[in-house]
mmCIF file of C-alpha atoms in Angstrom:
data_model
loop_
_atom_site.group_PDB
_atom_site.id
_atom_site.type_symbol
_atom_site.label_atom_id
_atom_site.label_comp_id
_atom_site.label_asym_id
_atom_site.label_seq_id
_atom_site.Cartn_x
_atom_site.Cartn_y
_atom_site.Cartn_z
ATOM 1 C CA MET A 1 35.050 0.497 5.078
ATOM 2 C CA MET A 2 31.322 0.732 4.374
ATOM 3 C CA LYS A 3 28.980 -1.664 6.140
ATOM 4 C CA THR A 4 25.569 -2.629 5.129
ATOM 5 C CA ILE A 5 22.747 -2.562 7.756
ATOM 6 C CA SER A 6 19.654 -3.876 7.390
ATOM 7 C CA CYS A 7 16.445 -2.637 9.327
ATOM 8 C CA SER A 8 13.383 -4.893 9.074
ATOM 9 C CA SER A 9 10.188 -2.807 8.216
ATOM 10 C CA THR A 10 6.733 -4.129 7.949
ATOM 11 C CA LYS A 11 5.252 -1.206 6.056
ATOM 12 C CA GLY A 12 7.388 1.322 7.528
ATOM 13 C CA PHE A 13 4.267 3.014 9.167
ATOM 14 C CA PRO A 14 3.797 4.262 12.671
ATOM 15 C CA ARG A 15 3.136 1.580 15.055
ATOM 16 C CA THR A 16 1.588 3.698 17.903
ATOM 17 C CA SER A 17 -0.977 6.266 18.417
ATOM 18 C CA THR A 18 1.114 8.360 20.772
ATOM 19 C CA SER A 19 4.403 9.032 18.679
ATOM 20 C CA ILE A 20 5.203 8.533 14.866
ATOM 21 C CA PHE A 21 8.967 7.914 16.119
ATOM 22 C CA PRO A 22 9.021 4.515 18.245
ATOM 23 C CA ARG A 23 12.185 2.888 18.664
ATOM 24 C CA PRO A 24 12.280 -0.465 17.050
ATOM 25 C CA LEU A 25 12.126 -3.324 19.818
ATOM 26 C CA CYS A 26 15.063 -4.909 18.539
ATOM 27 C CA ALA A 27 17.457 -1.857 19.382
ATOM 28 C CA SER A 28 19.466 -2.156 22.473
ATOM 29 C CA PRO A 29 19.265 0.906 24.778
ATOM 30 C CA GLY A 30 22.690 2.893 24.519
ATOM 31 C CA SER A 31 24.032 0.791 21.578
ATOM 32 C CA ARG A 32 26.122 2.380 19.517
ATOM 33 C CA LEU A 33 27.911 1.729 15.782
ATOM 34 C CA PRO A 34 31.431 1.999 15.093
ATOM 35 C CA THR A 35 32.681 5.146 13.547
ATOM 36 C CA ARG A 36 32.877 4.663 9.616
ATOM 37 C CA ARG A 37 33.276 6.429 6.543
ATOM 38 C CA ARG A 38 29.933 6.119 5.259
ATOM 39 C CA TYR A 39 26.526 4.214 6.472
ATOM 40 C CA ARG A 40 24.212 2.465 4.210
ATOM 41 C CA TRP A 41 20.916 1.736 5.595
ATOM 42 C CA ALA A 42 18.934 -0.784 3.912
ATOM 43 C CA LEU A 43 15.306 -1.020 4.387
ATOM 44 C CA SER A 44 14.117 -4.436 4.236
ATOM 45 C CA CYS A 45 10.883 -4.118 2.321
ATOM 46 C CA SER A 46 7.998 -6.475 1.859
ATOM 47 C CA THR A 47 6.388 -6.574 -1.908
ATOM 48 C CA PRO A 48 5.059 -3.192 -2.166
ATOM 49 C CA PRO A 49 1.417 -2.369 -2.757
ATOM 50 C CA PHE A 50 1.868 -0.308 -6.005
ATOM 51 C CA SER A 51 3.545 -1.114 -8.855
ATOM 52 C CA THR A 52 6.434 0.973 -9.591
ATOM 53 C CA THR A 53 8.725 2.225 -12.351
ATOM 54 C CA SER A 54 11.239 4.630 -12.867
ATOM 55 C CA SER A 55 11.191 7.785 -14.879
ATOM 56 C CA SER A 56 13.923 8.444 -17.531
ATOM 57 C CA GLU A 57 13.762 12.110 -16.230
ATOM 58 C CA ASN A 58 15.791 12.495 -13.352
ATOM 59 C CA SER A 59 15.428 16.398 -12.875
ATOM 60 C CA PHE A 60 14.665 17.781 -9.254
ATOM 61 C CA HIS A 61 11.634 19.477 -8.562
ATOM 62 C CA GLN A 62 9.724 19.969 -5.188
ATOM 63 C CA ILE A 63 6.365 21.395 -5.510
ATOM 64 C CA PRO A 64 4.816 22.461 -2.010
ATOM 65 C CA MET A 65 1.113 23.147 -1.347
ATOM 66 C CA LYS A 66 0.168 26.604 -0.171
ATOM 67 C CA LEU A 67 -2.399 26.092 2.575
ATOM 68 C CA LYS A 68 -5.029 28.662 2.634
ATOM 69 C CA ALA A 69 -4.785 31.235 5.644
ATOM 70 C CA GLY A 70 -6.850 30.075 8.587
ATOM 71 C CA GLU A 71 -6.495 26.277 7.542
ATOM 72 C CA ASP A 72 -5.267 24.184 9.948
ATOM 73 C CA SER A 73 -4.118 20.438 10.443
ATOM 74 C CA ASN A 74 -7.695 18.979 11.499
ATOM 75 C CA ASP A 75 -9.105 20.396 8.024
ATOM 76 C CA PRO A 76 -10.063 17.183 6.181
ATOM 77 C CA GLU A 77 -8.513 18.446 2.757
ATOM 78 C CA ILE A 78 -5.190 18.260 4.903
ATOM 79 C CA GLY A 79 -5.514 15.237 6.960
ATOM 80 C CA GLN A 80 -7.416 15.020 10.423
ATOM 81 C CA SER A 81 -4.384 14.858 12.754
ATOM 82 C CA GLU A 82 -4.152 12.005 15.139
ATOM 83 C CA VAL A 83 -0.736 12.628 15.797
ATOM 84 C CA ARG A 84 1.646 15.508 15.224
ATOM 85 C CA ASN A 85 5.187 16.010 15.663
ATOM 86 C CA GLN A 86 7.478 18.895 15.235
ATOM 87 C CA ILE A 87 10.276 18.624 13.342
ATOM 88 C CA THR A 88 13.273 20.979 13.321
ATOM 89 C CA LEU A 89 15.099 21.852 10.290
ATOM 90 C CA PRO A 90 18.405 23.398 11.030
ATOM 91 C CA GLN A 91 19.665 23.884 7.207
ATOM 92 C CA GLY A 92 15.931 24.193 5.818
ATOM 93 C CA LEU A 93 14.535 22.500 2.704
ATOM 94 C CA PHE A 94 16.204 22.377 -0.882
ATOM 95 C CA GLY A 95 14.857 25.488 -2.323
ATOM 96 C CA PHE A 96 13.326 26.419 0.939
ATOM 97 C CA PRO A 97 16.336 27.293 3.362
ATOM 98 C CA GLU A 98 14.128 29.784 5.416
ATOM 99 C CA ILE A 99 11.948 26.817 6.727
ATOM 100 C CA ARG A 100 13.497 25.666 10.063
ATOM 101 C CA SER A 101 10.518 24.038 11.573
ATOM 102 C CA MET A 102 7.646 21.881 10.505
ATOM 103 C CA ASP A 103 4.846 19.649 11.850
ATOM 104 C CA LEU A 104 4.700 16.013 10.486
ATOM 105 C CA VAL A 105 1.030 15.092 10.586
ATOM 106 C CA PHE A 106 -1.083 12.096 9.711
ATOM 107 C CA ASP A 107 -4.139 10.234 9.991
ATOM 108 C CA LYS A 108 -3.999 6.323 10.098
ATOM 109 C CA GLU A 109 -6.635 6.278 7.404
ATOM 110 C CA GLU A 110 -4.461 8.313 5.187
ATOM 111 C CA LEU A 111 -1.178 6.322 5.489
ATOM 112 C CA PRO A 112 1.083 5.679 4.183
ATOM 113 C CA PHE A 113 0.776 9.654 3.056
ATOM 114 C CA MET A 114 1.434 12.127 5.545
ATOM 115 C CA TRP A 115 1.776 15.934 5.685
ATOM 116 C CA LEU A 116 5.064 18.008 6.163
ATOM 117 C CA ARG A 117 3.809 21.501 6.681
ATOM 118 C CA GLU A 118 4.387 24.829 8.375
ATOM 119 C CA GLU A 119 2.655 25.700 11.826
ATOM 120 C CA LYS A 120 2.065 29.017 10.530
ATOM 121 C CA GLN A 121 -0.942 30.266 8.651
ATOM 122 C CA ASP A 122 -0.592 30.584 4.842
ATOM 123 C CA GLY A 123 2.079 28.208 5.195
ATOM 124 C CA LEU A 124 3.975 25.535 2.681
ATOM 125 C CA ALA A 125 3.029 21.827 2.825
ATOM 126 C CA PHE A 126 4.401 18.920 1.386
ATOM 127 C CA ILE A 127 3.034 15.339 1.262
ATOM 128 C CA VAL A 128 5.413 12.712 2.280
ATOM 129 C CA LEU A 129 5.693 8.895 2.873
ATOM 130 C CA GLU A 130 7.804 6.347 4.223
ATOM 131 C CA PRO A 131 9.490 4.096 1.977
ATOM 132 C CA GLY A 132 9.357 1.054 4.134
ATOM 133 C CA GLY A 133 7.143 -1.649 2.464
ATOM 134 C CA VAL A 134 6.605 0.879 -0.724
ATOM 135 C CA ILE A 135 9.689 1.075 -2.420
ATOM 136 C CA PRO A 136 11.495 -2.413 -2.874
ATOM 137 C CA ASN A 137 15.364 -2.422 -2.263
ATOM 138 C CA TYR A 138 15.712 1.411 -1.339
ATOM 139 C CA SER A 139 18.747 2.082 0.503
ATOM 140 C CA VAL A 140 20.538 5.352 1.382
ATOM 141 C CA GLU A 141 24.038 6.195 1.911
ATOM 142 C CA VAL A 142 24.419 8.928 4.172
ATOM 143 C CA ALA A 143 27.678 11.400 4.332
ATOM 144 C CA ASP A 144 29.545 12.034 7.185
ATOM 145 C CA ALA A 145 28.737 15.270 7.286
ATOM 146 C CA ASP A 146 25.099 14.802 7.160
ATOM 147 C CA VAL A 147 25.380 12.024 9.902
ATOM 148 C CA GLU A 148 27.085 14.583 12.151
ATOM 149 C CA VAL A 149 24.437 17.377 11.615
ATOM 150 C CA LEU A 150 21.594 14.710 12.649
ATOM 151 C CA GLY A 151 23.498 13.207 15.440
ATOM 152 C CA ILE A 152 22.422 9.709 14.341
ATOM 153 C CA THR A 153 24.354 6.441 14.925
ATOM 154 C CA GLY A 154 22.352 4.006 12.786
ATOM 155 C CA PRO A 155 19.256 3.207 11.231
ATOM 156 C CA GLU A 156 17.373 2.434 14.534
ATOM 157 C CA ASP A 157 17.712 6.295 15.115
ATOM 158 C CA THR A 158 16.380 7.311 11.826
ATOM 159 C CA MET A 159 13.034 7.728 9.893
ATOM 160 C CA ILE A 160 13.302 8.476 6.309
ATOM 161 C CA LEU A 161 10.693 10.678 4.419
ATOM 162 C CA ASN A 162 10.301 10.722 0.638
ATOM 163 C CA ILE A 163 8.462 13.805 -0.862
ATOM 164 C CA VAL A 164 5.647 12.983 -3.067
ATOM 165 C CA THR A 165 4.906 15.465 -6.272
ATOM 166 C CA LEU A 166 1.428 15.365 -7.907
ATOM 167 C CA PRO A 167 1.707 16.587 -11.282
ATOM 168 C CA PRO A 168 -1.745 17.833 -12.766
ATOM 169 C CA ASP A 169 -1.393 16.284 -15.906
ATOM 170 C CA GLU A 170 -0.115 12.993 -14.739
ATOM 171 C CA SER A 171 -3.668 11.244 -13.608
ATOM 172 C CA GLY A 172 -3.197 8.217 -11.380
ATOM 173 C CA LYS A 173 1.137 8.639 -11.103
ATOM 174 C CA ILE A 174 2.738 9.810 -7.885
ATOM 175 C CA PHE A 175 6.372 11.019 -8.262
ATOM 176 C CA LEU A 176 8.487 10.274 -5.211
ATOM 177 C CA ASN A 177 12.008 11.675 -4.666
ATOM 178 C CA LEU A 178 14.174 8.916 -3.945
ATOM 179 C CA VAL A 179 17.769 11.141 -4.138
ATOM 180 C CA GLY A 180 16.860 13.658 -1.846
ATOM 181 C CA PRO A 181 15.057 11.950 1.278
ATOM 182 C CA ILE A 182 14.501 13.707 4.669
ATOM 183 C CA ILE A 183 16.363 11.919 7.252
ATOM 184 C CA VAL A 184 14.880 12.318 10.931
ATOM 185 C CA ASN A 185 16.657 11.705 14.327
ATOM 186 C CA ARG A 186 13.765 9.759 15.926
ATOM 187 C CA ALA A 187 15.132 10.693 19.445
ATOM 188 C CA THR A 188 15.603 14.658 19.063
ATOM 189 C CA LEU A 189 13.381 15.192 15.979
ATOM 190 C CA VAL A 190 16.267 17.049 14.131
ATOM 191 C CA ALA A 191 16.025 16.428 10.237
ATOM 192 C CA LYS A 192 17.711 17.131 7.289
ATOM 193 C CA GLN A 193 17.188 16.800 3.709
ATOM 194 C CA CYS A 194 20.030 14.930 2.060
ATOM 195 C CA ILE A 195 21.291 13.900 -1.387
ATOM 196 C CA ILE A 196 22.433 10.432 -0.902
ATOM 197 C CA ASN A 197 25.873 9.288 -1.710
ATOM 198 C CA ASN A 198 24.135 6.255 -3.862
ATOM 199 C CA HIS A 199 21.822 8.893 -5.828
ATOM 200 C CA GLU A 200 22.901 7.343 -9.266
ATOM 201 C CA GLU A 201 20.985 4.080 -8.191
ATOM 202 C CA PHE A 202 17.582 5.970 -7.795
ATOM 203 C CA SER A 203 15.523 8.571 -9.469
ATOM 204 C CA ALA A 204 14.240 11.924 -8.157
ATOM 205 C CA ARG A 205 11.362 11.145 -9.976
ATOM 206 C CA HIS A 206 10.401 7.497 -9.101
ATOM 207 C CA VAL A 207 6.830 6.887 -10.357
ATOM 208 C CA LEU A 208 4.021 4.998 -8.236
ATOM 209 C CA ASP A 209 1.366 3.748 -10.269
ATOM 210 C CA VAL A 210 -1.836 3.795 -8.332
ATOM 211 C CA GLY A 211 -4.005 2.402 -10.784
ATOM 212 C CA GLY A 212 -5.359 5.842 -12.152
ATOM 213 C CA GLU A 213 -6.989 6.798 -9.114
ATOM 214 C CA GLY A 214 -4.212 9.076 -7.707
ATOM 215 C CA LEU A 215 -4.657 10.580 -4.377
#
């Protein structure tokens, strides 16, 4: 039986300066959820700050940005890092199976947008964001196999990240991949990009309209 679990979120953004993965105060230490066939994690979101629409085209693209040799996460062009967490990706990312570790970097002034980037020089980088407070009624159904890889028991254990794409010919539009989010275990920082079971409810090219200003 599938059970719906709601997790409150003001904006889904980091709440402390020491870690981007704080456990919610409402979570009871050591609490576990009963085994179930599938998890459905509903993010209870407030009114999003952007107007949102769904693109009819549901093609799946992930476009990384190439960092210049010698560039590091303190370069203003990729965000001045106040907090950095090393994410482990045992199975890589879609299209990039060789990537097994990336840094999640953010600057408070740039939230909700963050950088998921390789630590090495001349590495790849993706812009990501947390959907809480940005995408209304977004929920994910995670397959048992993905739950096992991540070692998670419920929404309080997780952070959800969606990859951002910025098409050069779509000024003012930001595309989000809602079909294949990256799910992170807050405690271990192990992450996996998953095709969610309820993928038909969402788009891989969900549009955030930021009024023509772009990022």
